[in-house]
CSV table of C-alpha atoms and ligand atoms in Angstrom, one decimal:
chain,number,residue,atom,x,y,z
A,14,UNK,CA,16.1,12.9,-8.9
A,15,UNK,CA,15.0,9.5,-9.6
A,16,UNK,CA,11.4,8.2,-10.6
A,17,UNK,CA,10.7,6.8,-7.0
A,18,UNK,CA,11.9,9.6,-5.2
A,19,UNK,CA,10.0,12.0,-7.7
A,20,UNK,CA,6.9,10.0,-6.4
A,21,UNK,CA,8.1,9.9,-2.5
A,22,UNK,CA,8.0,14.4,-2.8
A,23,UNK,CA,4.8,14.3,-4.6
A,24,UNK,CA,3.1,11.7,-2.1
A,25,UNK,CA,4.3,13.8,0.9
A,26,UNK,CA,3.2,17.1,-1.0
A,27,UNK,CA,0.1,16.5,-1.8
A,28,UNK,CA,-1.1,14.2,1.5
A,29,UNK,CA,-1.8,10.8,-1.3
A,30,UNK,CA,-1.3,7.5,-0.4
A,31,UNK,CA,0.0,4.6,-3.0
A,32,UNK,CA,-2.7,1.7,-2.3
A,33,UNK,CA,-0.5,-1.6,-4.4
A,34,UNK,CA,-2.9,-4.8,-5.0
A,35,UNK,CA,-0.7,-8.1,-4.7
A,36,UNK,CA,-1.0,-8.8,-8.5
A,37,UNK,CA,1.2,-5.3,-9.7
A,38,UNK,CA,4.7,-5.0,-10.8
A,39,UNK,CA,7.2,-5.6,-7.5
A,40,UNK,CA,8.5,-1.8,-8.1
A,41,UNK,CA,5.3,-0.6,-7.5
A,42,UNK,CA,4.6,-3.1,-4.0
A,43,UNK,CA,8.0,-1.6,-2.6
A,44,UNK,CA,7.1,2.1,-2.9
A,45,UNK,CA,3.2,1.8,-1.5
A,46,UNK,CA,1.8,2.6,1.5
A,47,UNK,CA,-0.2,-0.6,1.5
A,48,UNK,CA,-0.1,-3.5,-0.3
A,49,UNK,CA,-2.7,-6.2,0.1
A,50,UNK,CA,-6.6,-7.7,-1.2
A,51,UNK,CA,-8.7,-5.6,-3.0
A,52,UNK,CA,-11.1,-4.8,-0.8
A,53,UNK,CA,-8.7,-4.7,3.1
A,54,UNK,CA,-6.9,-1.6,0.5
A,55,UNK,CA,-10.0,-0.1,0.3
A,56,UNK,CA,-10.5,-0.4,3.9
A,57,UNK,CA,-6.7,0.9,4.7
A,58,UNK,CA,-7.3,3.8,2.9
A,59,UNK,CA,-10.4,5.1,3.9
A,60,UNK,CA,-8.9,4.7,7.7
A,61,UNK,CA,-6.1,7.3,7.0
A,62,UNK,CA,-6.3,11.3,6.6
A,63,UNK,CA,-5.0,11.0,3.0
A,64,UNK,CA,-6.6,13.8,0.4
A,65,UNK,CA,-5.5,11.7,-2.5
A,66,UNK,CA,-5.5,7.9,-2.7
A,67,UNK,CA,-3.7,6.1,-6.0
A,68,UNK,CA,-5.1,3.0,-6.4
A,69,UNK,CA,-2.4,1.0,-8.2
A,70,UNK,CA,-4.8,-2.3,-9.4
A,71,UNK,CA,-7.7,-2.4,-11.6
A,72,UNK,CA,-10.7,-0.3,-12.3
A,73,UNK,CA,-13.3,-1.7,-9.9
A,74,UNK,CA,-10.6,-1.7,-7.0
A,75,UNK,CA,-10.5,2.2,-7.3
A,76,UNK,CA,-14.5,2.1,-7.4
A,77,UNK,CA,-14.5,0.5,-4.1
A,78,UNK,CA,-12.0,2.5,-2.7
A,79,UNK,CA,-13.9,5.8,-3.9
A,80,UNK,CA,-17.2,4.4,-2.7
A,81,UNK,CA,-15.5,3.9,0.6
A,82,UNK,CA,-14.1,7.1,0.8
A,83,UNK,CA,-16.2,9.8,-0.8
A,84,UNK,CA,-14.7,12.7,-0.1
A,85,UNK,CA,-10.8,11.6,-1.0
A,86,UNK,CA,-9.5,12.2,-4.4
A,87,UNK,CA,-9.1,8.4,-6.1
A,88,UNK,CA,-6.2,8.4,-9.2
A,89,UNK,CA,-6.1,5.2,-11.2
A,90,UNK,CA,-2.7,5.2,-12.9
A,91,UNK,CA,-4.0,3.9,-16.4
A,92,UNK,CA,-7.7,3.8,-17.2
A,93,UNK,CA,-7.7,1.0,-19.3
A,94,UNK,CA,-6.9,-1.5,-16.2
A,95,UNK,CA,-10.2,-3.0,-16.6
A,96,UNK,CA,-11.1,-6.6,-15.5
A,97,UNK,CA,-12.5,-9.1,-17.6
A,98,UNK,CA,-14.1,-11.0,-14.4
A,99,UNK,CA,-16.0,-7.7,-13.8
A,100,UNK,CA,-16.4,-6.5,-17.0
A,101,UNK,CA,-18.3,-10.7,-17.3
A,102,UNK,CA,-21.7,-9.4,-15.7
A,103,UNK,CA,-23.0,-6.4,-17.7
A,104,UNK,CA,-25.1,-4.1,-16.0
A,105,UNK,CA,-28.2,-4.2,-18.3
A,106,UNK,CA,-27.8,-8.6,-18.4
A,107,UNK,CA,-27.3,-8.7,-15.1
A,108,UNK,CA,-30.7,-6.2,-13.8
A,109,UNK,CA,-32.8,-9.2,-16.1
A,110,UNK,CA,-31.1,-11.6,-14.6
A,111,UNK,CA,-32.1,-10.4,-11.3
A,112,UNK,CA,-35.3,-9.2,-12.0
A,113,UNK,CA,-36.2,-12.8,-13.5
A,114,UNK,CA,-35.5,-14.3,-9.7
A,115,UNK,CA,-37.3,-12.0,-7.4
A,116,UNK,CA,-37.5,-14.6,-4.7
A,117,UNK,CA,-33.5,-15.0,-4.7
A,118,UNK,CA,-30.9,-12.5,-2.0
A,119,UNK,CA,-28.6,-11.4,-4.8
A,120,UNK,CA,-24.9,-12.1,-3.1
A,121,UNK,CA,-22.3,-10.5,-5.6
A,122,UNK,CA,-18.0,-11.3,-5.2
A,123,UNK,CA,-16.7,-7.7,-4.4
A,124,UNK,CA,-14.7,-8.5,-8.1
A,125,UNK,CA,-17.7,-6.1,-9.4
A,126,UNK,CA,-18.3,-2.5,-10.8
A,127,UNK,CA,-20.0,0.0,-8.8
A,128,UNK,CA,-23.4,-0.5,-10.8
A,129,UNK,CA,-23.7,-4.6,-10.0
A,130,UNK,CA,-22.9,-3.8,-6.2
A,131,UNK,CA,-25.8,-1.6,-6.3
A,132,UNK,CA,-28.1,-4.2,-7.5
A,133,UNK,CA,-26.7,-6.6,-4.4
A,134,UNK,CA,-28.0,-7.0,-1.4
A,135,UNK,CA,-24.5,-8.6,-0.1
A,136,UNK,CA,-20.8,-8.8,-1.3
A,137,UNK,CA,-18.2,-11.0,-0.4
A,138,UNK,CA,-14.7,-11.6,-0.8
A,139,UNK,CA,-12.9,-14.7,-1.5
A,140,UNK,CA,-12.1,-15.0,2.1
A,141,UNK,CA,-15.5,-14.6,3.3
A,142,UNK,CA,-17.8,-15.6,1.1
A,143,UNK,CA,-18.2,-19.5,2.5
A,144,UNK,CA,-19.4,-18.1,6.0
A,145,UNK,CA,-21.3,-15.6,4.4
A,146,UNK,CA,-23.5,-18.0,2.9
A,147,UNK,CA,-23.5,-20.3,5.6
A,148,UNK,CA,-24.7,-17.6,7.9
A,149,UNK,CA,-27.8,-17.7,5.6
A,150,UNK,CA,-31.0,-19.7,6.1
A,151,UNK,CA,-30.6,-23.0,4.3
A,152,UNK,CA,-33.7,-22.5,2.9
A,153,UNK,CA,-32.9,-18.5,1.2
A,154,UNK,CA,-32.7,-18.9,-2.8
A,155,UNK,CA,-29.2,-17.4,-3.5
A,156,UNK,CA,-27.8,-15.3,-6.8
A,157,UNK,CA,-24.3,-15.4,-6.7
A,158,UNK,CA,-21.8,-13.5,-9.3
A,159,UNK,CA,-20.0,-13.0,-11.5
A,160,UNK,CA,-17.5,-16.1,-10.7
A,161,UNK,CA,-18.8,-19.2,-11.5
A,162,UNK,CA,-15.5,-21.8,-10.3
A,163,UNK,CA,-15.9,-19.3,-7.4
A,164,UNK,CA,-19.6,-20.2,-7.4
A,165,UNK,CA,-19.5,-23.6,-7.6
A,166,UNK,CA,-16.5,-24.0,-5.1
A,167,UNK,CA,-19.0,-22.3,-2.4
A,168,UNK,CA,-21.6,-24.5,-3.6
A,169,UNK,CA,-19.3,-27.5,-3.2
A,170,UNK,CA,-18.2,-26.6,0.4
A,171,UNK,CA,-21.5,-25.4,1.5
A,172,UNK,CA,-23.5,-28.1,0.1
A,173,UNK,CA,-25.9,-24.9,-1.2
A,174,UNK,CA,-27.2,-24.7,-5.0
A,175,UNK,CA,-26.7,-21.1,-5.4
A,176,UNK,CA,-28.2,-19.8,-8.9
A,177,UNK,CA,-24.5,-18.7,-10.8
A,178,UNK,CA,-23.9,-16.3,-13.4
A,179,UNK,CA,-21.3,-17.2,-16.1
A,180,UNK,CA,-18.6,-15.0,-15.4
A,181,UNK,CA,-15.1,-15.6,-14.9
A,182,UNK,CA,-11.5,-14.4,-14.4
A,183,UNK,CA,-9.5,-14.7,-17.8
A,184,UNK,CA,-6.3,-15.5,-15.5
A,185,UNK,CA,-7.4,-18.1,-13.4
A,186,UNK,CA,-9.7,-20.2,-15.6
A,187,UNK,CA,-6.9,-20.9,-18.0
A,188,UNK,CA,-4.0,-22.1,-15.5
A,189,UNK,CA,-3.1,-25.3,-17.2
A,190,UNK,CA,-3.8,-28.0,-14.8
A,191,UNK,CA,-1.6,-30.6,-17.3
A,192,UNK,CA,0.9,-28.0,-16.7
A,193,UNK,CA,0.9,-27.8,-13.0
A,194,UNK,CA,1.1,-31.7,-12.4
A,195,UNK,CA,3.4,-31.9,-14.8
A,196,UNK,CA,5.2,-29.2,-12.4
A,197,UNK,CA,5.1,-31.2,-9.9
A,198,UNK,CA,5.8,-34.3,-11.0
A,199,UNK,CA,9.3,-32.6,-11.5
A,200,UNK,CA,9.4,-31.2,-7.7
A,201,UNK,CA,7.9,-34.3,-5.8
A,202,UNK,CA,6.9,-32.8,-2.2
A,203,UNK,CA,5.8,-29.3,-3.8
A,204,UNK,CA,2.5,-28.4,-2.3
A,205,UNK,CA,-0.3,-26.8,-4.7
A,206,UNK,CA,-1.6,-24.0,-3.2
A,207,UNK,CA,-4.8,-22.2,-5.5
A,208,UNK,CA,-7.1,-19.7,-6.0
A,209,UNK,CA,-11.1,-20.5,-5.7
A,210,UNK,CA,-11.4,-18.5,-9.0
A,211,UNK,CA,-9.4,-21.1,-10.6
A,212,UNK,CA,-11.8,-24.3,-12.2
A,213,UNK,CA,-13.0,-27.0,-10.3
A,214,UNK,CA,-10.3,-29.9,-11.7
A,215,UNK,CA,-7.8,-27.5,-10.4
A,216,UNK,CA,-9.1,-27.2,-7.0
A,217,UNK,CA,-9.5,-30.7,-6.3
A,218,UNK,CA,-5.6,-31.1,-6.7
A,219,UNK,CA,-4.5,-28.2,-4.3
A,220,UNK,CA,-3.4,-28.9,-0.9
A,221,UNK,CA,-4.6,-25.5,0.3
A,222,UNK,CA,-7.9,-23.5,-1.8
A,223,UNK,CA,-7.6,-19.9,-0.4
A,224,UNK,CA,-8.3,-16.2,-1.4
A,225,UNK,CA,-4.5,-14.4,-2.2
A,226,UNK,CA,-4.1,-13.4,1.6
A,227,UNK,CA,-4.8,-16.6,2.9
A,228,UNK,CA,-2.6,-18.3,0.4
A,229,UNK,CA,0.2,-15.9,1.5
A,230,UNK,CA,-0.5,-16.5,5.1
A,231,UNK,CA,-0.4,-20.2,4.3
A,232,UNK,CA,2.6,-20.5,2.8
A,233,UNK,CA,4.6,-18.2,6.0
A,234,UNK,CA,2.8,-20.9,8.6
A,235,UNK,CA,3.1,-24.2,6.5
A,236,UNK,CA,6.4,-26.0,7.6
A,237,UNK,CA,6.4,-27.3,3.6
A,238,UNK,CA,9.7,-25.6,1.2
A,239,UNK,CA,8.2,-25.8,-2.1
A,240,UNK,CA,4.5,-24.6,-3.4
A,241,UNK,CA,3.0,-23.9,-7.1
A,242,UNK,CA,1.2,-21.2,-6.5
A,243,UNK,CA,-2.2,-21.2,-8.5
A,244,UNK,CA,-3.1,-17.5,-9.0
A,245,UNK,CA,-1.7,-14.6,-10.4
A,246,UNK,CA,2.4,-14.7,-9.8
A,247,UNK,CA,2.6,-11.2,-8.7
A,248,UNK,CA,1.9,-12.2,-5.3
A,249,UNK,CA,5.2,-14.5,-5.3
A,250,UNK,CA,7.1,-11.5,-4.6
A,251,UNK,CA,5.1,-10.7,-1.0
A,252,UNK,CA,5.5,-14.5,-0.2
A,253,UNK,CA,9.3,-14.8,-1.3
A,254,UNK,CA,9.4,-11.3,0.8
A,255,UNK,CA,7.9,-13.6,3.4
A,256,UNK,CA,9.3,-16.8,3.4
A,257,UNK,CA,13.0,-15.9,1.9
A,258,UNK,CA,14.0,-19.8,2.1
A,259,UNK,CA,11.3,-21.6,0.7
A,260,UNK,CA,11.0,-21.7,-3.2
A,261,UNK,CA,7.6,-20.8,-5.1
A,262,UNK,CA,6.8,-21.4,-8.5
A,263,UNK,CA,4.3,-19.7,-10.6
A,264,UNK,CA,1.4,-21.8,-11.9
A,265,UNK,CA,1.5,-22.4,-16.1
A,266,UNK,CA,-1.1,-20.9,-17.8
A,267,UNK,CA,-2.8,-22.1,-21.0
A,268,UNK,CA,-3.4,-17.8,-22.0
A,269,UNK,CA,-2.0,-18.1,-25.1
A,270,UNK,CA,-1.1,-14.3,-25.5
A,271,UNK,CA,1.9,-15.2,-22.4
A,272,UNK,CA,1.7,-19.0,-21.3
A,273,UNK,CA,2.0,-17.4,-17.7
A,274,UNK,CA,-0.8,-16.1,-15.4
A,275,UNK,CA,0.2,-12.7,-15.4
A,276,UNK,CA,-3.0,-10.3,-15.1
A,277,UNK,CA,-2.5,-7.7,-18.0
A,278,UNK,CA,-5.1,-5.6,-16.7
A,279,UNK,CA,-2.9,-5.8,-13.1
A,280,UNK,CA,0.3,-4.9,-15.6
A,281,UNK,CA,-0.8,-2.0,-17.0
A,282,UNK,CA,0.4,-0.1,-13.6
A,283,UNK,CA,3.7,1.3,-13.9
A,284,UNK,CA,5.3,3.5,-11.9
A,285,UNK,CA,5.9,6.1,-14.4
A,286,UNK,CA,2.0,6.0,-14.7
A,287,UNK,CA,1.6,6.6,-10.6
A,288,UNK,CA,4.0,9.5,-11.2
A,289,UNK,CA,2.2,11.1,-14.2
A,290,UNK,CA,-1.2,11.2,-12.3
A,291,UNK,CA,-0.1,12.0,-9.0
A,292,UNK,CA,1.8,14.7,-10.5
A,293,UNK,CA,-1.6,16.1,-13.0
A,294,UNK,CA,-4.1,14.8,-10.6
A,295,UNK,CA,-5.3,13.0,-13.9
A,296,UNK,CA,-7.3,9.9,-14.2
A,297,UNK,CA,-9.9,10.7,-11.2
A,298,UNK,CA,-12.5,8.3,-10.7
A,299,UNK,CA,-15.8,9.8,-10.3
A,300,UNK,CA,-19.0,8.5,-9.3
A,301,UNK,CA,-22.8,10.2,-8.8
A,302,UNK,CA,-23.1,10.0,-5.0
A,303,UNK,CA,-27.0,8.1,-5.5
A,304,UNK,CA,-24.9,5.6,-7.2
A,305,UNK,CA,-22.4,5.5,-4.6
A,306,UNK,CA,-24.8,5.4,-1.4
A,307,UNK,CA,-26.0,2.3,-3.0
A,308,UNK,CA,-23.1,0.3,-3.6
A,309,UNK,CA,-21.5,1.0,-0.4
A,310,UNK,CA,-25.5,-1.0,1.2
A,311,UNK,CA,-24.1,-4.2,0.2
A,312,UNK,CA,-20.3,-3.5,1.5
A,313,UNK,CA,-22.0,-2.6,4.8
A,314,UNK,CA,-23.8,-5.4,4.6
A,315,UNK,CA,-20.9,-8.2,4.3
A,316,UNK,CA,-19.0,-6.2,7.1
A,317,UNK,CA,-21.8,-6.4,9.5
A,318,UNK,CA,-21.8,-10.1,9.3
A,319,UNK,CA,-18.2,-10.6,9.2
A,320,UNK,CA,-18.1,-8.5,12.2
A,321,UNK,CA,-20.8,-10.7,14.1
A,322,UNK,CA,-19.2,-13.5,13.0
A,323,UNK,CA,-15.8,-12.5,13.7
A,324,UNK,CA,-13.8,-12.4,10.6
B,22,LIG,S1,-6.6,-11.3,-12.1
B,22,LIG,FE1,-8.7,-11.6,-12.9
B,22,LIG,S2,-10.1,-10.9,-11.3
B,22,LIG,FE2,-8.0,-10.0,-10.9
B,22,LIG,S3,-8.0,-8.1,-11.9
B,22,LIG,FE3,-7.1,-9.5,-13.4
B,22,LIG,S4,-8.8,-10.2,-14.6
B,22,LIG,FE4,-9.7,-9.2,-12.8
């Protein structure tokens, strides 16, 4: 029996659901049950009757979906997918930091582990995070973290002067932006389409600025054929998926260790790995339930005001 279907008997055996972010290997997005954000994963999964839910994606991803979904069994296929844009605001740093600014609402991207949520009074996600600082008094001192070009892109469209930390995501602050006009240069009527996570000189040359979903969305309802797509390239396989006719080119990287933008952490999945721990229910993550009641505050939090806002 092959590898896939190994998985397919185990998945139906034990009641699990495959949960595959937009940045892992294609194999992996064409056996999941969902394949999407971060955080809408989370949501998907805590929606179904599933006992087991593997996480395909990084560390914090399978945080969220455990804090989501308490009582289900969540299996991160390698341990070591970390995140270095999480892994940027240090629990211990970031308390200080916080505790220095008493006056300021602490608004943290959901890119975070389970211990900065808990010192939030608000996440966000890329797609939200403009109207949920809008839907803020003007006059509310703001903390917002860890993504500083995410930061300061908010700041920018907001015309707020949010107080950032100096985080960042290894991947998209070192997309070359030499390399992506030299790109199109070469492709004359290619549209740029980017990541807010990727640094400001980079955003002001895009023709659309948009979390991954919205970027995929984009690129189905534009009428142009051609984009450079400015974030990690695993996602090129949902839009050529999409959009079989038009042609998408991944962004060039400056990351010395590949010259591409490909997410190591995000690589690490594989589907031997989903086998392996759906098979030993190995690689749980757990969590102390005081920790988790206070993480999920801030996730509430966002979802109430998306919810009156309509998002
Ligand atoms: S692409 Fe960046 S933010 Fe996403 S998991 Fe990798 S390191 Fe983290």
């Amino acid at each position: 029996m092959n590898l896939v279907n190994k998985i397919n008997e185990l998945r139906k055996q034990k009641n699990a659901v495959i949960l595959a972010h937009y940045y892992v290997r294609p194999e992996i997005q064409d056996i999941a049950d969902f394949t999407g954000d971060s955080l809408a994963l989370s949501q998907e999964a805590a929606k179904t009757k599933a006992d087991i839910i593997v996480f395909a994606g990084v560390h914090f991803m399978a945080e969220t979906a455990k804090i989501l979904s308490p009582d289900k069994k969540v299996l991160l296929p390698d341990l070591e997918s970390g995140c270095s844009l999480a892994e940027s605001a240090p629990v211990k740093e970031f308390k200080e930091f916080v505790d220095k600014h008493p006056d300021h609402l602490v608004i943290t991207y959901v890119n975070t582990t389970a211990d900065i949520k808990a010192l939030s009074d608000i996440t966000c996600t890329s797609s939200n995070a403009k109207e949920i600082v809008e839907d803020l008094p003007e006059k509310q001192k703001i903390i917002f973290a860890p993504d500083k070009n995410l930061g300061n892109y908010i700041n920018r469209v907001t015309g707020r002067d949010m107080l950032l930390w100096d985080g960042e995501c290894h991947v998209h602050d070192q997309f070359s932006l030499e390399g992506i006009l030299s790109l199109k240069e070469a492709n004359p009527g290619t549209k740029i389409i980017a990541h807010p996570e990727c640094p400001k000189p980079i955003l002001l040359v895009a023709d659309k600025v948009g979390s991954t979903a919205a970027l995929l969305k984009y690129s189905q309802t534009d009428d142009n054929q051609e984009y450079i797509v400015v974030t990690e390239p695993g996602i090129l396989h949902e839009m050529k998926l999409k959009s079989p006719d038009k042609i998408f080119y991944p962004a060039p990287s400056d990351n010395p260790d590949c010259m591409c933008g490909d997410c190591s952490f995000m690589k690490l999945n594989e589907l031997e790995k989903i086998y392996d721990c759906l098979k030993n229910e190995s690689n749980e993550i757990k969590m102390d339930k005081a920790l988790a009641e206070k993480a999920l505050k801030p996730i509430v939090k966002m979802l109430e005001i998306s919810e009156k806002l309509g998002l």
